[in-house]
Coordinates of C-alpha atoms and ligand atoms in Angstrom, one line a residue:
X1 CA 0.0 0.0 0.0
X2 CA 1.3 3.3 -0.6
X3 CA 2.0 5.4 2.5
X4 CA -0.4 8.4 2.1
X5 CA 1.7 11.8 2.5
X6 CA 1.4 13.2 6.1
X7 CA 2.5 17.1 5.8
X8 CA 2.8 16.9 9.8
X9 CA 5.2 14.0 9.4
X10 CA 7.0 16.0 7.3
X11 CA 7.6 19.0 9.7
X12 CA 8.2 16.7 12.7
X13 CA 10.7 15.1 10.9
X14 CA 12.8 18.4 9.4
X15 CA 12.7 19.5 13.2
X16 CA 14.2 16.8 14.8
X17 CA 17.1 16.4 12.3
X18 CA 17.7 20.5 12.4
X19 CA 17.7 20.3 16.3
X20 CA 20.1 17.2 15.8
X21 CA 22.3 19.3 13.9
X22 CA 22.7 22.1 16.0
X23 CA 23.2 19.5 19.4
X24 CA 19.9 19.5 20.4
X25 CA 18.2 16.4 22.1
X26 CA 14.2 16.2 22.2
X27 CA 13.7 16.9 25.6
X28 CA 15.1 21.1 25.0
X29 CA 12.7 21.0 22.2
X30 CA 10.0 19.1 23.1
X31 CA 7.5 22.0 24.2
X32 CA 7.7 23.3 20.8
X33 CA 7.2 19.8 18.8
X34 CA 3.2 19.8 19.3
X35 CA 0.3 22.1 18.7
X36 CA -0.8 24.3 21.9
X37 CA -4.7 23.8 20.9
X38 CA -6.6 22.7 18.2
X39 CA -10.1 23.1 17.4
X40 CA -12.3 21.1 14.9
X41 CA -15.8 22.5 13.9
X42 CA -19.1 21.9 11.8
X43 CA -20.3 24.5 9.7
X44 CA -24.1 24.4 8.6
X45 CA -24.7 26.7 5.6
X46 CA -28.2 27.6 3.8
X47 CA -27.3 26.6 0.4
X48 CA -28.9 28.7 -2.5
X49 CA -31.4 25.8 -3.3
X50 CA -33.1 26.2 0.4
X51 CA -30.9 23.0 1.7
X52 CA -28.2 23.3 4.4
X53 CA -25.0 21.6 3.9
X54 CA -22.1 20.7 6.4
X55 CA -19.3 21.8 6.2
X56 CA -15.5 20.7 8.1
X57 CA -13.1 23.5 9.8
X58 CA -9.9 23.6 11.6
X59 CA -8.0 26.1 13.6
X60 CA -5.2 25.1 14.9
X61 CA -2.6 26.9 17.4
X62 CA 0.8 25.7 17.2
X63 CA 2.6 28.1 19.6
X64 CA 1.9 31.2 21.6
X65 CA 5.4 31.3 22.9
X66 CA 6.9 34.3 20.4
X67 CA 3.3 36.3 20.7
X68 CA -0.1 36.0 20.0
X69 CA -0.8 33.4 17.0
X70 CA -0.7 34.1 13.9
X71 CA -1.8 32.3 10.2
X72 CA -3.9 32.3 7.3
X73 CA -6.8 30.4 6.8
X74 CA -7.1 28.1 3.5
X75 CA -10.6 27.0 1.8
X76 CA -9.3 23.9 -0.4
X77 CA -11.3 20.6 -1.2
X78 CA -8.1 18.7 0.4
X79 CA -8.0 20.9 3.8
X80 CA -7.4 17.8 6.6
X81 CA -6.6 17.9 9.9
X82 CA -2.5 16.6 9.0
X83 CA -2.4 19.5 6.5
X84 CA -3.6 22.2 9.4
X85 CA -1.5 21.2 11.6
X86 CA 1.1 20.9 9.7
X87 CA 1.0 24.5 8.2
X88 CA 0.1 26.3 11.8
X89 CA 3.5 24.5 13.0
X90 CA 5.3 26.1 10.1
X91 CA 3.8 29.5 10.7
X92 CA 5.5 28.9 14.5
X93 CA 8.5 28.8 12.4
X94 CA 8.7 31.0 10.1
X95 CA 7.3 34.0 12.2
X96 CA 10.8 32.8 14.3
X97 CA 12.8 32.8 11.3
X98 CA 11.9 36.5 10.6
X99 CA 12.0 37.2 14.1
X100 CA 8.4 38.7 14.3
X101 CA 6.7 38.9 17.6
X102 CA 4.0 36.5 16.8
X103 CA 3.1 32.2 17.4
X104 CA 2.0 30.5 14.8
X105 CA -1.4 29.4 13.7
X106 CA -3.2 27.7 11.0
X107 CA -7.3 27.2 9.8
X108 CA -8.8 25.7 7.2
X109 CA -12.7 24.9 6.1
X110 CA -12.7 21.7 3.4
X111 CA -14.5 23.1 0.4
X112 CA -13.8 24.1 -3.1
X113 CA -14.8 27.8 -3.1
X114 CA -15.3 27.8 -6.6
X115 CA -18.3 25.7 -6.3
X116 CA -20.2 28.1 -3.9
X117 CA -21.7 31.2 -4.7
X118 CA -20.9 34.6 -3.6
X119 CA -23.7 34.4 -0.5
X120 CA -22.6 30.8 0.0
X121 CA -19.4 31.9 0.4
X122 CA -20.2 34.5 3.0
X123 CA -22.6 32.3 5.1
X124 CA -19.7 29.7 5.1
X125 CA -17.1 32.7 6.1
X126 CA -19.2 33.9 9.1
X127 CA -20.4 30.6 10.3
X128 CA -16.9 29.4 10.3
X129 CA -15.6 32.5 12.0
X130 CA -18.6 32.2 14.8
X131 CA -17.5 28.8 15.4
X132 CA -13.7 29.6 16.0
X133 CA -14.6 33.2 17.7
X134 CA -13.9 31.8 21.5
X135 CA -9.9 31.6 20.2
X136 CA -9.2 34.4 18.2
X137 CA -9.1 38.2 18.3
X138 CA -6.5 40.6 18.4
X139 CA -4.1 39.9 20.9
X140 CA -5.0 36.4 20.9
X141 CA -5.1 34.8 17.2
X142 CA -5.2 36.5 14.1
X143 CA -6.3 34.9 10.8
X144 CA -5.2 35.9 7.1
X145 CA -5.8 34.9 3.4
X146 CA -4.0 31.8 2.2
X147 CA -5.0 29.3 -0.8
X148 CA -8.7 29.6 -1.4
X149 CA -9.5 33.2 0.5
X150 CA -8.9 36.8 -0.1
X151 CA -9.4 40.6 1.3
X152 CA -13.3 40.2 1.0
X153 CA -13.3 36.9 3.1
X154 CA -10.9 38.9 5.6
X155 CA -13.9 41.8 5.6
X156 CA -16.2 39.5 6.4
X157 CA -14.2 38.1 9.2
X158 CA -13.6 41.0 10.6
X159 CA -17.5 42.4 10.2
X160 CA -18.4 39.2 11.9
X161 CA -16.3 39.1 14.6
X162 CA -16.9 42.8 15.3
X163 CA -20.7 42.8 15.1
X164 CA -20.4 40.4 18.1
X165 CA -18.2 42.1 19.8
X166 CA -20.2 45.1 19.4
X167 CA -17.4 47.4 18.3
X168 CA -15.3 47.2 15.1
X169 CA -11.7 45.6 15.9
X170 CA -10.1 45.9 12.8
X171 CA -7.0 44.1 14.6
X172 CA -8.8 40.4 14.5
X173 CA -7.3 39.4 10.9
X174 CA -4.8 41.0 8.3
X175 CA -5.1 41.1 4.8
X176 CA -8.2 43.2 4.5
X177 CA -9.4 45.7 1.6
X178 CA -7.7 48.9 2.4
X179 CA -11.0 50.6 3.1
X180 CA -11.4 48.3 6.1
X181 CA -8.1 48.7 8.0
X182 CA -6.2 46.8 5.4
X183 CA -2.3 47.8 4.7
X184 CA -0.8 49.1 1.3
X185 CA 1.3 46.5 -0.3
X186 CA -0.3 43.3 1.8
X187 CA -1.9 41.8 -1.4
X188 CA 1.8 41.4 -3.2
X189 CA 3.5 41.0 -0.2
X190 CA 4.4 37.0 -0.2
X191 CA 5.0 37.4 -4.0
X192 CA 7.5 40.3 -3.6
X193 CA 9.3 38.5 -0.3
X194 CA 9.7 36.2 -2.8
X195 CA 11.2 38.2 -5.3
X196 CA 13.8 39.9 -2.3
X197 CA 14.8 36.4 -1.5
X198 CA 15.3 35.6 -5.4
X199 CA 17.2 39.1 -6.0
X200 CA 19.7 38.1 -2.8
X201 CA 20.2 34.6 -3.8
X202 CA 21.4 35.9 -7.6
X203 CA 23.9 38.4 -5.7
X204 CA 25.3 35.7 -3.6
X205 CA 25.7 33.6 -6.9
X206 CA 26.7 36.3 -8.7
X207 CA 24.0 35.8 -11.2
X208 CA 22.8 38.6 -13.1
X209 CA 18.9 38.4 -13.1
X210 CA 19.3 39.2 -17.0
X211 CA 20.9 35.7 -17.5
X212 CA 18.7 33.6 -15.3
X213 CA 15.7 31.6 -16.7
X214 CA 12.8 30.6 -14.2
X215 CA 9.7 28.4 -14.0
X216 CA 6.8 29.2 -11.7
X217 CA 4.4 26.2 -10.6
X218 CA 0.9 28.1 -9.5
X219 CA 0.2 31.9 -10.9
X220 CA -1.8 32.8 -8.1
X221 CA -1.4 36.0 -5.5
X222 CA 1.9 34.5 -5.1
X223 CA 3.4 32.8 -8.4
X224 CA 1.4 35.3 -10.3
X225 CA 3.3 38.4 -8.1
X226 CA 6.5 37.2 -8.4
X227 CA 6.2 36.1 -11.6
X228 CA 5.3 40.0 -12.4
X229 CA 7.9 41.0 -9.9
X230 CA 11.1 38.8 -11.2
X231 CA 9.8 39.6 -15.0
X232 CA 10.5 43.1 -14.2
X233 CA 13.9 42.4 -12.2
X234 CA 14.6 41.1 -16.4
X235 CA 14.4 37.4 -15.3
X236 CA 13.3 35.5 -17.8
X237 CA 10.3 33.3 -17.2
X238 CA 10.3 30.4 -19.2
X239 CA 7.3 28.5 -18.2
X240 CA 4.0 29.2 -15.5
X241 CA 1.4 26.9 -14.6
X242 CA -2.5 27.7 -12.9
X243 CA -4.4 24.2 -12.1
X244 CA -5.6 23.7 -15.6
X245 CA -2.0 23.6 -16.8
X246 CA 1.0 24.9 -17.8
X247 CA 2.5 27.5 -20.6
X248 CA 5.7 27.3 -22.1
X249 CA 8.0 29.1 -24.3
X250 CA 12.3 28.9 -24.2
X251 CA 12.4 32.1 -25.2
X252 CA 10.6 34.0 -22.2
X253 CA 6.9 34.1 -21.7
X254 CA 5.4 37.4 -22.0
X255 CA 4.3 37.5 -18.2
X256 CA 2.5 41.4 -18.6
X257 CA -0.2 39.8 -20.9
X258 CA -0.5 36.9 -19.0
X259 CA -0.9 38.7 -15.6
X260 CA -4.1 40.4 -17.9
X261 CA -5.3 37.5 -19.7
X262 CA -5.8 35.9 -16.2
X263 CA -7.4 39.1 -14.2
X264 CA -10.8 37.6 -14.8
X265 CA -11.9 33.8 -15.1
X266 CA -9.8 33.3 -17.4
X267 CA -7.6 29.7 -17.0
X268 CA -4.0 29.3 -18.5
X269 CA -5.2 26.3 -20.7
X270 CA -7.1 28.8 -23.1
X271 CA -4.4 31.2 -23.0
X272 CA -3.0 31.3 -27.0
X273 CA 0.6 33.2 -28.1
X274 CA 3.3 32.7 -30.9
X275 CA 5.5 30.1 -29.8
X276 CA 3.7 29.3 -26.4
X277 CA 3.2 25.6 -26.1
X278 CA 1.2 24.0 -23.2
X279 CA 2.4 21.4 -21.0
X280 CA 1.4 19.3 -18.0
X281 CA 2.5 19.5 -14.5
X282 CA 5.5 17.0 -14.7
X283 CA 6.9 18.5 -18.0
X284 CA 6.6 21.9 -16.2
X285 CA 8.3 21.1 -13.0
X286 CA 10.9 19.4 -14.8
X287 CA 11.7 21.8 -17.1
X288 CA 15.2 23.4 -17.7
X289 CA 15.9 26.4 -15.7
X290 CA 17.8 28.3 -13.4
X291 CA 15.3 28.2 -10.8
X292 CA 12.3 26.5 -9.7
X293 CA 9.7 28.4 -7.7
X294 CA 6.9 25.9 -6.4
X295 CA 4.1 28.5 -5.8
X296 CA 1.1 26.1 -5.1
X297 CA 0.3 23.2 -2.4
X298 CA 2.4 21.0 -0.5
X299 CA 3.7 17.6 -2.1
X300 CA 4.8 18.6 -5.2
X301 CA 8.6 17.6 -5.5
X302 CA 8.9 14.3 -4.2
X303 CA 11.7 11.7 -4.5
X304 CA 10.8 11.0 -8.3
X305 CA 10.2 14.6 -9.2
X306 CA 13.3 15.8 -7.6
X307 CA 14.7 13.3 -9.5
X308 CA 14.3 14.8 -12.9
X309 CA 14.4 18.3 -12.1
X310 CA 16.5 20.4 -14.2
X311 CA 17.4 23.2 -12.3
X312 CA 20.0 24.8 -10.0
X313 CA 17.9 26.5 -7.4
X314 CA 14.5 25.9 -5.5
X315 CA 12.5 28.8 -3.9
X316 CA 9.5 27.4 -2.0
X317 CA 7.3 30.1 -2.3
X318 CA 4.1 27.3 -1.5
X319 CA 4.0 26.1 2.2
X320 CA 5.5 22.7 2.2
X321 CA 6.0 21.6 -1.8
X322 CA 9.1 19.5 -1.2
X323 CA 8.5 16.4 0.8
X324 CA 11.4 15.0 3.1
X325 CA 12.2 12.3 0.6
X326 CA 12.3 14.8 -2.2
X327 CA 14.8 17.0 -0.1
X328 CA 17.0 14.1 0.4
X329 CA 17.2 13.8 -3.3
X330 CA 17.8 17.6 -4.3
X331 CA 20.2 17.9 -1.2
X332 CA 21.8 14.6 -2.8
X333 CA 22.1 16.0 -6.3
X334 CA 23.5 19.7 -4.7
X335 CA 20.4 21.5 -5.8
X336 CA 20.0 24.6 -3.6
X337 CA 16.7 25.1 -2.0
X338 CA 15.6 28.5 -0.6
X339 CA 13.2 27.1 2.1
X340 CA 9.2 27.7 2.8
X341 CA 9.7 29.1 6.1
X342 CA 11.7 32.1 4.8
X343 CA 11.5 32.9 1.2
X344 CA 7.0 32.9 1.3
X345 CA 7.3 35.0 4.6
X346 CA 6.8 38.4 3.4
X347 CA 2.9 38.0 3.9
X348 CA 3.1 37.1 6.9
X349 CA 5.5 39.9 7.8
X350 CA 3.3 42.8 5.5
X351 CA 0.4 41.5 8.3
X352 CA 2.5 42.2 11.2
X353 CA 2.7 45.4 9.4
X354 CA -0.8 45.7 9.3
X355 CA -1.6 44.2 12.7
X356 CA 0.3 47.5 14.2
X357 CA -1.1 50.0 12.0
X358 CA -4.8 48.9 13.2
X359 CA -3.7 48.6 16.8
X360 CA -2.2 52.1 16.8
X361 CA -5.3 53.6 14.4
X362 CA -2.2 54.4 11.6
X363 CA -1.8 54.1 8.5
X364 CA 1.7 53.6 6.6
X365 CA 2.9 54.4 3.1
X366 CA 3.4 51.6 0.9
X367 CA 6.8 52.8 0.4
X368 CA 7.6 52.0 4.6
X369 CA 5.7 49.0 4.4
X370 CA 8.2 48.1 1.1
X371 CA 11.3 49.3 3.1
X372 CA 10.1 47.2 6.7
X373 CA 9.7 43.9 4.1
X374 CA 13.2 44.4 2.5
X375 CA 14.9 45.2 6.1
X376 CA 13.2 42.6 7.7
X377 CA 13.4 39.7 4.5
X378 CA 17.3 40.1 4.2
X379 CA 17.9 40.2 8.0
X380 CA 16.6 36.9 8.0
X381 CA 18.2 35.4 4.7
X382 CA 21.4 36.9 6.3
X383 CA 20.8 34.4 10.0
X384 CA 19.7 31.7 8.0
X385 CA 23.3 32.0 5.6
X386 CA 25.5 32.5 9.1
X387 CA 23.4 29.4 10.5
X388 CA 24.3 27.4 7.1
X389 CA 27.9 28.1 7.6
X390 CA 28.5 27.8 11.1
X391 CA 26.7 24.0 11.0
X392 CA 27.7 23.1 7.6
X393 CA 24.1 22.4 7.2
X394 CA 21.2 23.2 4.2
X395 CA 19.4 26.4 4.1
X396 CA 16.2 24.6 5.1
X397 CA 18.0 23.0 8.3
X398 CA 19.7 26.4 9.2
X399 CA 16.3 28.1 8.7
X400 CA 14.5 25.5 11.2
X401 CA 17.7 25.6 13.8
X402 CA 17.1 29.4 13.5
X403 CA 13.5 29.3 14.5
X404 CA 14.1 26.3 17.0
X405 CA 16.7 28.6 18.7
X406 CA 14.3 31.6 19.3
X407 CA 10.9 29.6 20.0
X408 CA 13.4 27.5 23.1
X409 CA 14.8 31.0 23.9
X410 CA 11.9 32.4 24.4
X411 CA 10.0 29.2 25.8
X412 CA 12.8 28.8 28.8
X413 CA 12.6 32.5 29.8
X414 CA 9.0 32.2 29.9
X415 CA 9.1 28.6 32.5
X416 CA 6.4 26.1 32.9
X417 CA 3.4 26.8 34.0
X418 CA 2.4 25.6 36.7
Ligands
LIG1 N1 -1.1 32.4 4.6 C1 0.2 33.2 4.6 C2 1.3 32.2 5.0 O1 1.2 31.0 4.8 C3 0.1 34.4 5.4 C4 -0.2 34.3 6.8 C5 -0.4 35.6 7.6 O2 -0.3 36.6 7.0 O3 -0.8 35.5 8.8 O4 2.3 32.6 5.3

């Protein structure tokens, strides 16, 4: 039988062998291995057609050691309990890598949004955030868009959690429209963290971004922002993928009409230009390049992918795309990977940036927001390359022993209660 793929397993297992590396033995770490709380719900929703269907949520709270928790919340047909878990523990880790003041947290509600109407939607959104209302707010837990939401789900989340409240508290979730308390340059933020740590990597190589060919695997807020962002930078993106397939061209794909041609409904597998041919996943993943950037769901480079690709550098802009077999084969083969836990955190930094604008009634210029990313992306790139060195260890190891460092820190300082 095949051994289904346990995202959970896969942090558990990248933790203990970082802590190995940097002399660590499970019992310093141990109060950082599990999640603090986790909550799973039912969410009734009157359907257009009259009926009421069930629906499935999580939130999970990995850690409240570092600050109040802190992670998105994903509507996706696949949304488990492993794969919640999984990516609140990583939000632990990678608001440690970039040294933020926050936990990490994680929710999810199992359901294709694509299939539901625009009320549907909304009835499922404030449902879901009644149910999970005793744990968040605030100072407490604060939710954001990942895979499957957006600003107007944020609204609604914050409407909802506000109208029973009885006061608006704008501070309950990031990544709201702007004329709700959300901040300038949140909605490109993970894309353009991803395009800092890309810009940085090149420098280190001494790559000039004008030479350097990339693929993108998912051209949504993320892919489809850094693809923009890198394209500009002169990088030359040779192939992009959306879930009806990929795109293709040697050449360089012309990533401004794209970005237009998919502003709408509009899916990649219509999408018609000289010289563009269109490919499935595997041919896209495996095609040549400079760099990979895996902008989608978890599990996508595994042992036999890793395998075949054909490229020098990985930049995990998707939460967990490279499973722990697949790493062993890139690490193997002397692929470098940039890892999940730092190159997609520039969203989650842009909402601490957000988080203190609405607690102190402010509101920033997009150019300071821009500027706090940059400082706060390449301070982190910069521990994570000491951490490499000093250990003789990957960038994803040094990124974990990083995180592990500050969330035991900060966890020993604090004590046991009772
Ligand atoms: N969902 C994003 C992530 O996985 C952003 C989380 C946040 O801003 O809280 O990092």
């Amino acid at each position: 039988m095949t051994k289904v793929y346990n995202p959970y397993d896969n942090f558990l297992s990248v933790l203990d062998k970082a802590a190995t590396a940097i002399g660590l033995s499970e019992k310093d770490y141990i109060l950082i291995k599990y999640p603090e709380r986790e909550l799973k719900v039912s969410i009734p929703v009157r359907m257009d057609d009259g009926s009421v269907r069930i629906f499935e949520g999580y939130r999970v709270q990995h850690s409240t050691t570092r600050g109040p928790c802190k992670g998105g919340i994903r509507y996706h047909q696949d949304v488990n309990e492993a794969e919640v878990k999984a990516l609140a523990a990583w939000m632990s880790f990678k608001c440690a890598v970039v040294n933020i003041p926050y936990g990490g947290a994680k929710g999810g509600v199992t359901v294709d949004p694509s299939t539901l109407s625009k009320g549907e939607l909304e009835r499922l959104t404030r449902r879901y955030t009644a149910a999970i209302l005793p744990i968040i707010g605030p100072e407490m837990d604060i939710p954001a868009p990942d895979v499957g939401t957006n600003a107007q789900v944020m609204d609604w989340i914050m409407d909802t959690y506000s109208v029973m409240n009885g006061y608006t508290i704008p501070g309950v979730v990031t990544g709201k429209d702007l004329e709700v308390g959300g901040s300038l340059g949140r909605p490109e933020a993970t894309g353009r963290g991803v395009m800092i740590i890309t810009m940085e990597v090149l420098e280190k190589y001494k790559l000039d971004p004008k030479d350097v060919s990339i693929v993108i695997q998912g051209m949504g807020n993320v892919g489809g922002t850094a693809a923009r962002l890198l394209a500009e930078k002169g990088c030359k993106i040779v192939a992009v993928s959306d879930v009806s397939g990929g795109v293709r061209k040697a050449e360089g794909l012309d990533i401004a009409e794209i970005t237009a041609f998919l502003k709408g409904k509009n899916k990649l597998a219509d999408y018609q230009a000289e010289g563009v041919e269109h490919i499935d996943n595997r041919t896209l993943l495996t095609t040549p390049c400079d760099i990979l950037i895996p902008a989608a769901l978890e599990n996508q480079i595994d042992a036999d992918v890793a395998r075949d690709l054909q490229c020098r550098l990985v930049i995990e802009a998707a939460n967990g795309p490279t499973t722990v077999e697949g790493d062993a084969v890139l690490e193997e083969r002397g692929i470098v990977v940039l890892p999940d836990i730092l190159a997609n955190a520039g969203g989650v930094v842009v909402s601490y940036c957000e988080w203190v604008q609405n607690l102190q009634s402010l509101t920033w210029e997009e150019s300071d927001v821009n500027a706090t990313l940059f400082k706060v992306m390449t301070r982190a790139l910069t521990d994570v390359y000491h951490k490499a060195r000093d250990y003789k260890i990957s960038y994803r190891l040094a990124a974990y022993a990083v995180a592990i460092e500050r969330l035991c820190v900060a966890k020993k300082k604090r004590g046991l209660y009772p």
